[in-house]
Amino acid sequence: MKRRSFIQKTGIAGLGVALSPLACTKTKALDTEFLILGGGLSGLYLAYLLEKEGRDYILLEGSGRIGGRMFTRKDINRDVGGKGIGDGYAEVMSLINEFNTEMIDITDYMNSPTAIYKDGVLHNTWDSKEPNPRMLQYIAFGKEKQLGALDEWYKRPELDEVYSKVLKRNGLSEADLDLVNITANYNDVRETSVMNAYHSSAFRKYNISKRVLNFKGGTAPFIESIAKRLKKPVLKNKMVTSIDDSGESVLVTCNDGTSYKSKKVVSTLPFSTLRDVKMNASFNTNQEKAIQNLNYTKITQIHLAHSELFWEEDGSPAAMWTDTPLERVMNLSSHRDEKQIACWVNGTGTTFFDTMSEKEVAAYTIKKMSEIRPASTGKIEYLGMQNWGKYKYNKGAYAEFGVGQAAWFIDMIKPASNLHFAGEHTAHMSRGMEAAAESAKRVFFELIN
Ligand SMILES: Cc1cc2nc3c(=O)[nH]c(=O)nc-3n(C[C@H](O)[C@H](O)[C@H](O)COP(=O)(O)OP(=O)(O)OC[C@H]3O[C@@H](n4cnc5c(N)ncnc54)[C@H](O)[C@@H]3O)c2cc1C
């Protein structure tokens, strides 16, 4: 059932709150046929598809750069968002080929062993007696019924339960869950739905990627090559503050006071930021609930540079899981001579660093690394951190469905009259960058049909 509703974040839990109607400038002429909100991969790809079809659009991006969660931070020369893709990502691979993007195959480098630091002891490899947190998760999981298709994750409410319950049913202890929390890419396995894990697992199984690829020189050149093909420049620093759908047209207003009127609007904004936008549109009930409540995974990365390969000195693998606040130490290099390591902290663990100044984070990390890996002493330096949970343009790294939330999916992606939804969180089948691209293609057909 469709109903007109006003949504604005109130700072308190609950559904949309009725506001006085937004001032829709009925007399303003249409600025364009389609207005796209958000200049990440999904927004850019959609603009590119519309342009190839000869359709008119304007793309508004809130920040001062394009790419969204594909983010090569030039100040530290690191990709801090999505960077790895499988060669089975059909949509992204077709764009990569179309733009002659140079890729690096990192499959073998990525599969190198990982050490475990637990209770003050560094265990060398995965076959040590210590349980490998990553494997713990999969062993337990593998005994459960798996999904038969990529898009089943939102169609099987009878399988939807808290992830930790499934892991415990298969023999994991509370202590094991603490370890899994370090490695599973969710806020907390004691709260998140197992449907996220089922979906990821189905994506790995059915997407049939054989190789893992990185973008040579970071994701920025790829993103810029899409933008360069667009005849209309992306309008940056246009933070959308309100969307008013009169039923005949939509008026979008930005924080600089400008407004744009179009026949249809496509929001690619993560729901974590869309819920800050004042909206007047015909949302269905599940859609409204999803916009207000869909969870987003918090990730904080602490990027480091090493002057020497300290792991070759102490003989343990470069990457490791730890039971310290640094959680995972990842070797993000694509080959031996690249110097990229980062601590990767997920979910509830991120709060440890949230209250620290950057100087304190740097000092803590270098000291802790030195305790865990004495060989790193004097050989690593702090580059910078990326706190995705607090980054105002995303407020989280990716959508994470809570128990019962997957059942909202099919309603939450339906057009609300003239307002359409794309973005990673709206993909039926894929995850990550491929999800962003898949969603752009879906909405492209919604618009042109
Ligand atoms: C740390 C991290 C690691 C990842 N690793 C991988 C990986 O290895 N492989 C993979 O495939 N995927 C990975 N991903 C996921 C992948 O990067 C994303 O799924 C994809 O880039 C999302 O694209 P999008 O267009 O849906 O959203 P976004 O890129 O987030 O685009 C949304 C845009 O909207 C803008 N915006 C927000 N609010 C407003 C507003 N009010 N007004 C105007 N504009 C606004 C934002 O600035 C942003 O540019 C990772 C993501 C993160 C954060």
XYZ file of C-alpha atoms and ligand atoms in Angstrom:
502
model
C 0.000 0.000 0.000
C 1.399 3.386 -1.017
C 1.070 6.369 1.266
C 2.543 9.819 1.143
C 4.905 10.416 3.996
C 7.509 12.846 5.185
C 10.759 11.484 6.461
C 13.338 13.388 8.390
C 15.876 12.085 10.822
C 14.826 13.025 14.304
C 17.691 11.636 16.321
C 15.283 9.239 17.998
C 14.294 5.775 16.888
C 11.082 5.360 15.001
C 9.449 6.020 11.704
C 9.053 9.206 9.725
C 7.734 12.282 11.412
C 5.170 14.554 9.796
C 6.691 17.896 8.907
C 5.114 20.937 7.385
C 5.053 20.389 3.618
C 8.269 21.206 1.821
C 8.174 24.338 -0.271
C 7.892 22.864 -3.750
C 8.480 25.528 -6.391
C 5.736 24.355 -8.683
C 6.483 27.015 -11.235
C 10.150 26.143 -11.745
C 10.799 24.627 -15.177
C 12.270 21.139 -15.401
C 16.075 21.262 -15.265
C 16.490 17.774 -16.637
C 14.701 14.504 -17.307
C 16.562 12.497 -14.647
C 18.336 13.675 -11.541
C 20.913 11.272 -10.115
C 21.939 11.719 -6.485
C 25.413 10.455 -5.532
C 28.575 10.226 -7.636
C 29.814 6.811 -6.554
C 30.110 3.871 -8.952
C 26.340 3.326 -9.205
C 25.568 6.994 -9.941
C 28.359 7.336 -12.489
C 27.500 4.086 -14.243
C 23.829 5.047 -14.424
C 24.745 8.457 -15.903
C 26.941 6.718 -18.454
C 24.155 4.295 -19.454
C 21.626 7.133 -19.791
C 24.040 9.163 -21.864
C 24.673 6.262 -24.233
C 20.895 6.090 -24.634
C 20.795 9.821 -25.489
C 18.859 10.771 -22.346
C 19.309 13.912 -20.311
C 20.415 13.857 -16.668
C 22.142 15.868 -13.956
C 24.321 14.136 -11.387
C 24.668 15.742 -7.935
C 27.461 14.672 -5.577
C 27.551 15.895 -1.991
C 31.298 15.779 -1.429
C 34.079 17.493 -3.326
C 35.109 14.338 -5.193
C 33.591 11.485 -7.186
C 33.928 7.758 -6.465
C 32.198 7.495 -3.071
C 33.354 4.267 -1.481
C 35.888 3.745 -4.257
C 38.288 6.206 -2.724
C 41.964 6.615 -3.525
C 43.165 8.995 -0.830
C 45.822 11.055 -2.517
C 47.245 12.390 0.781
C 48.370 8.885 1.774
C 48.388 7.311 -1.686
C 46.070 4.469 -0.598
C 42.771 2.999 -1.625
C 40.710 3.185 1.557
C 37.466 1.762 0.152
C 36.619 -0.958 -2.353
C 39.641 -2.109 -4.321
C 39.443 -5.863 -4.973
C 37.168 -7.442 -7.554
C 36.658 -10.948 -8.849
C 37.125 -11.606 -12.554
C 33.534 -12.912 -12.528
C 32.085 -9.461 -11.719
C 30.330 -9.181 -15.072
C 29.183 -5.541 -14.950
C 32.363 -4.105 -13.448
C 34.547 -6.201 -15.750
C 32.655 -4.962 -18.801
C 33.347 -1.364 -17.716
C 36.988 -2.174 -17.022
C 37.320 -3.601 -20.522
C 35.447 -0.725 -22.109
C 37.781 1.811 -20.451
C 40.940 -0.262 -20.996
C 41.643 -0.103 -17.283
C 44.897 -1.720 -16.245
C 44.435 -4.352 -13.548
C 46.821 -6.350 -11.354
C 46.163 -10.002 -10.512
C 46.647 -10.342 -6.741
C 45.196 -13.833 -6.276
C 48.404 -15.546 -5.231
C 49.594 -12.696 -3.044
C 46.225 -12.516 -1.338
C 46.206 -16.179 -0.467
C 49.416 -16.010 1.544
C 49.160 -17.420 5.064
C 48.067 -15.420 8.061
C 49.469 -15.482 11.589
C 47.369 -15.352 14.761
C 48.275 -13.278 17.800
C 46.301 -14.472 20.789
C 46.791 -14.184 24.550
C 50.158 -12.533 23.991
C 51.576 -15.246 21.708
C 52.142 -15.065 17.961
C 51.234 -18.330 16.223
C 52.873 -18.719 12.911
C 50.402 -20.129 10.427
C 46.891 -21.334 9.966
C 47.781 -24.903 10.804
C 48.884 -24.050 14.329
C 46.737 -25.469 17.141
C 45.033 -22.102 17.596
C 41.618 -21.914 15.928
C 41.731 -19.797 12.831
C 38.942 -17.246 13.242
C 38.224 -17.113 9.537
C 37.937 -20.878 9.257
C 35.850 -21.107 12.448
C 33.229 -19.024 10.756
C 33.154 -21.130 7.604
C 33.378 -24.557 9.231
C 30.297 -23.877 11.329
C 28.558 -22.258 8.472
C 29.244 -24.999 5.920
C 27.077 -27.448 7.866
C 24.017 -25.279 7.395
C 21.656 -25.313 4.484
C 23.073 -23.050 1.782
C 21.134 -20.880 -0.624
C 20.349 -22.326 -4.034
C 20.544 -19.034 -5.937
C 22.125 -15.605 -5.725
C 18.865 -13.810 -4.987
C 17.480 -16.225 -2.389
C 18.844 -14.328 0.630
C 15.778 -12.083 0.904
C 13.254 -14.797 -0.005
C 13.835 -17.261 2.839
C 12.511 -15.667 6.066
C 12.499 -19.098 7.727
C 16.327 -19.082 7.600
C 16.664 -15.561 8.977
C 18.152 -15.653 12.471
C 20.987 -14.072 14.384
C 24.331 -15.224 12.985
C 25.785 -16.211 16.374
C 22.923 -18.666 16.946
C 23.876 -20.559 13.792
C 27.551 -20.592 14.773
C 26.775 -21.798 18.296
C 24.446 -24.514 17.016
C 27.472 -25.801 15.142
C 29.735 -25.944 18.152
C 31.310 -22.511 18.510
C 31.821 -21.198 22.020
C 31.393 -17.585 23.201
C 35.195 -17.225 23.023
C 35.106 -18.474 19.418
C 32.440 -15.863 18.635
C 34.769 -13.155 19.914
C 37.387 -14.359 17.438
C 34.894 -14.569 14.581
C 33.882 -10.982 15.350
C 37.416 -9.906 14.514
C 37.357 -11.414 11.061
C 33.722 -11.409 9.935
C 32.922 -8.160 8.116
C 29.930 -7.291 10.309
C 29.273 -5.083 13.290
C 28.676 -7.987 15.661
C 27.820 -11.614 14.890
C 25.697 -11.601 18.049
C 23.388 -9.040 16.431
C 23.590 -9.320 12.663
C 21.429 -11.597 10.535
C 22.927 -14.782 9.117
C 21.338 -13.778 5.781
C 24.301 -11.421 5.123
C 26.672 -14.362 5.422
C 24.433 -16.607 3.300
C 24.353 -13.921 0.631
C 28.154 -13.450 0.664
C 28.661 -17.169 0.514
C 26.214 -17.527 -2.419
C 27.959 -14.648 -4.195
C 31.302 -16.427 -3.860
C 29.770 -19.728 -4.995
C 27.720 -18.583 -7.975
C 29.688 -15.580 -9.169
C 32.446 -17.940 -10.327
C 35.423 -15.639 -9.972
C 38.718 -17.417 -10.386
C 41.075 -14.495 -9.937
C 41.125 -11.444 -7.670
C 42.122 -8.190 -9.341
C 43.163 -4.735 -8.144
C 43.146 -1.478 -10.104
C 46.662 -0.469 -11.107
C 47.397 2.940 -9.548
C 44.247 2.739 -7.396
C 40.575 3.035 -8.231
C 40.725 6.793 -8.959
C 41.881 6.512 -12.614
C 39.022 4.078 -13.335
C 36.425 6.324 -11.701
C 37.818 9.382 -13.484
C 37.735 7.593 -16.835
C 33.974 6.999 -16.458
C 33.416 10.652 -15.466
C 35.484 11.880 -18.416
C 33.157 10.081 -20.836
C 30.162 12.007 -19.496
C 29.303 15.093 -21.516
C 27.861 16.777 -18.432
C 30.243 17.302 -15.519
C 29.242 15.846 -12.161
C 28.106 18.739 -9.944
C 30.172 18.403 -6.765
C 29.649 19.861 -3.273
C 25.910 19.481 -3.754
C 24.802 17.870 -0.508
C 21.139 17.045 -0.970
C 19.044 18.259 1.957
C 15.511 17.725 0.692
C 13.559 15.753 -1.908
C 9.993 16.779 -2.647
C 7.969 14.630 -5.039
C 4.792 16.463 -6.059
C 3.630 13.433 -8.052
C 4.300 15.205 -11.342
C 7.890 16.215 -10.786
C 10.520 16.144 -8.083
C 12.328 19.108 -6.568
C 15.708 18.430 -4.963
C 17.395 21.072 -2.810
C 21.055 21.155 -1.838
C 22.907 22.635 1.125
C 24.182 25.549 -0.993
C 20.585 26.688 -1.572
C 20.391 25.517 -5.193
C 17.485 23.385 -6.339
C 16.875 21.114 -9.323
C 13.615 19.928 -10.772
C 13.226 16.771 -12.834
C 10.685 14.203 -13.910
C 12.384 11.449 -11.966
C 15.061 11.209 -9.319
C 17.393 8.297 -8.624
C 18.902 8.190 -5.163
C 22.099 6.145 -4.914
C 22.698 7.492 -1.406
C 23.286 4.878 1.255
C 20.229 4.755 3.514
C 22.571 5.793 6.344
C 22.768 9.289 4.774
C 19.445 9.336 2.911
C 17.746 9.248 6.321
C 19.215 12.707 7.015
C 17.414 14.150 3.971
C 14.008 15.750 4.452
C 11.675 13.856 2.122
C 8.165 14.041 0.827
C 7.392 10.996 -1.310
C 5.110 7.971 -1.537
C 7.040 5.398 0.424
C 5.716 1.960 1.212
C 5.881 0.863 4.843
C 8.895 -1.470 4.533
C 10.746 1.130 2.494
C 10.220 3.727 5.160
C 11.410 1.290 7.828
C 14.490 0.402 5.762
C 15.453 4.019 5.083
C 15.277 4.757 8.787
C 16.756 1.577 10.200
C 18.914 -0.430 7.765
C 22.216 -1.133 9.537
C 25.627 -0.185 8.124
C 28.916 -1.874 9.024
C 31.439 0.295 10.812
C 35.025 -0.051 9.625
C 38.081 1.874 10.766
C 41.331 1.377 8.900
C 44.714 2.485 10.217
C 47.134 2.708 7.313
C 50.825 2.057 7.876
C 53.926 2.133 5.709
C 56.904 -0.139 6.313
C 60.466 0.724 5.418
C 61.564 -2.953 5.502
C 59.848 -6.335 5.169
C 59.963 -6.950 8.934
C 58.095 -10.258 8.580
C 60.972 -11.732 6.644
C 63.077 -11.023 9.715
C 60.840 -12.776 12.266
C 59.668 -15.511 9.903
C 55.908 -15.109 10.523
C 53.433 -14.116 7.807
C 52.949 -10.386 7.273
C 49.176 -10.517 7.823
C 47.671 -11.593 11.135
C 44.523 -11.789 13.220
C 44.998 -10.377 16.698
C 42.880 -10.352 19.846
C 44.067 -6.770 20.484
C 42.133 -3.592 19.569
C 44.062 -3.546 16.271
C 42.032 -6.647 15.291
C 43.353 -7.548 11.815
C 46.655 -6.490 10.342
C 46.344 -6.861 6.588
C 48.971 -6.866 3.925
C 47.171 -4.844 1.253
C 50.119 -4.843 -1.149
C 49.582 -6.404 -4.541
C 53.199 -7.542 -4.828
C 56.312 -7.903 -2.661
C 57.713 -4.445 -3.368
C 54.542 -2.532 -2.615
C 54.437 -1.177 0.928
C 50.846 -1.275 2.126
C 49.809 -2.641 5.460
C 46.781 -1.597 7.447
C 44.990 -2.471 10.659
C 41.371 -3.212 9.876
C 38.888 -2.841 12.724
C 35.249 -3.889 12.349
C 31.987 -3.033 14.047
C 31.918 -2.636 17.797
C 35.742 -2.686 17.911
C 35.849 0.678 16.144
C 34.569 2.496 19.249
C 37.971 1.920 20.902
C 39.539 4.394 18.454
C 36.564 6.757 18.095
C 37.422 8.816 21.164
C 41.160 9.092 20.403
C 42.847 11.920 18.538
C 44.676 10.888 15.391
C 47.982 11.450 17.183
C 46.901 9.032 19.917
C 45.789 6.429 17.356
C 49.175 6.706 15.646
C 51.123 6.350 18.896
C 48.946 3.458 20.133
C 49.245 1.551 16.863
C 53.008 1.833 16.509
C 53.491 0.788 20.157
C 51.089 -2.158 19.906
C 52.620 -3.348 16.647
C 56.005 -3.278 18.298
C 54.664 -5.441 21.177
C 53.022 -7.937 18.822
C 55.789 -7.960 16.242
C 59.044 -6.760 17.838
C 60.620 -7.028 14.368
C 58.435 -4.114 13.229
C 60.043 -1.721 15.725
C 61.445 1.321 13.946
C 60.332 -0.039 10.570
C 56.754 1.174 10.337
C 55.196 4.588 10.290
C 51.615 5.773 10.630
C 50.115 7.197 7.429
C 46.509 7.990 8.263
C 43.166 6.534 9.271
C 39.821 6.157 7.562
C 36.827 5.920 9.846
C 33.946 4.845 7.577
C 31.416 4.801 10.416
C 31.979 8.496 11.037
C 32.644 9.587 7.440
C 29.702 11.940 6.850
C 29.080 10.959 3.213
C 28.586 7.271 4.009
C 28.168 6.663 7.754
C 29.241 3.054 7.338
C 31.049 0.815 4.879
C 28.197 -1.317 3.559
C 24.576 -2.204 4.248
C 24.209 -4.933 6.849
C 20.802 -6.512 7.303
C 19.631 -7.089 10.870
C 17.374 -10.027 11.753
C 14.068 -9.535 9.912
C 15.407 -6.720 7.703
C 16.034 -8.866 4.598
C 12.250 -9.232 4.377
C 12.063 -5.479 3.650
C 14.345 -5.756 0.622
C 11.867 -6.306 -2.193
C 9.702 -3.374 -1.045
C 12.584 -1.071 -0.173
C 13.964 -0.999 -3.719
C 10.606 -0.301 -5.429
C 10.250 3.145 -6.962
C 8.376 5.485 -4.599
C 6.393 7.211 -7.339
C 9.077 9.331 -9.090
C 11.892 8.441 -6.699
C 14.003 5.397 -7.687
C 16.682 3.633 -5.662
C 20.094 2.385 -6.756
C 23.350 1.754 -4.893
C 25.128 -1.200 -3.358
C 22.357 -1.765 -0.791
C 19.720 -2.277 -3.492
C 21.277 -5.139 -5.494
C 19.352 -8.404 -5.753
C 22.317 -10.614 -6.420
C 25.771 -9.113 -6.069
C 27.898 -7.633 -3.316
C 30.350 -4.710 -3.243
C 31.219 -2.868 -6.438
C 29.372 -5.395 -8.569
C 26.268 -4.686 -6.471
C 26.597 -0.961 -7.183
C 26.904 -1.662 -10.926
C 24.078 -4.234 -10.927
C 21.757 -1.724 -9.250
C 22.585 0.985 -11.805
C 21.659 -1.361 -14.656
C 18.360 -2.300 -12.967
C 17.354 1.322 -12.465
C 18.418 2.212 -16.009
C 15.782 -0.222 -17.299
C 13.222 1.080 -14.765
C 13.746 4.588 -16.175
C 13.775 3.939 -19.875
C 10.898 1.423 -19.961
C 36.458 -0.242 3.436
C 35.694 -0.789 2.264
C 36.198 -1.875 1.577
C 35.516 -2.374 0.482
N 36.062 -3.429 -0.208
C 35.455 -3.852 -1.332
C 36.086 -4.805 -2.159
O 37.229 -5.212 -1.914
N 35.411 -5.244 -3.260
C 34.183 -4.761 -3.591
O 33.627 -5.195 -4.617
N 33.581 -3.822 -2.849
C 34.190 -3.346 -1.738
N 33.621 -2.351 -0.998
C 32.269 -1.897 -1.359
C 32.236 -0.973 -2.585
O 33.259 -0.018 -2.478
C 30.869 -0.309 -2.604
O 29.864 -1.303 -2.600
C 30.604 0.568 -3.835
O 31.710 1.377 -4.133
C 29.359 1.398 -3.512
O 29.041 2.242 -4.601
P 27.674 3.061 -4.532
O 27.631 3.900 -5.745
O 26.553 2.171 -4.228
O 27.804 3.988 -3.220
P 28.844 5.144 -2.898
O 30.138 4.871 -3.535
O 28.839 5.306 -1.409
O 28.191 6.430 -3.564
C 27.219 7.209 -2.914
C 27.597 8.675 -3.108
O 26.596 9.485 -2.515
C 27.222 10.633 -1.957
N 26.302 11.191 -0.973
C 25.987 10.737 0.250
N 25.058 11.503 0.829
C 24.780 12.499 -0.072
C 23.856 13.583 -0.081
N 23.020 13.853 0.938
N 23.816 14.376 -1.200
C 24.616 14.117 -2.277
N 25.490 13.100 -2.313
C 25.566 12.294 -1.222
C 28.516 10.091 -1.362
O 29.467 11.128 -1.197
C 28.921 9.071 -2.429
O 29.787 9.627 -3.382
C 34.289 -1.801 0.073
C 33.790 -0.688 0.761
C 34.489 -0.175 1.834
C 33.961 1.035 2.544
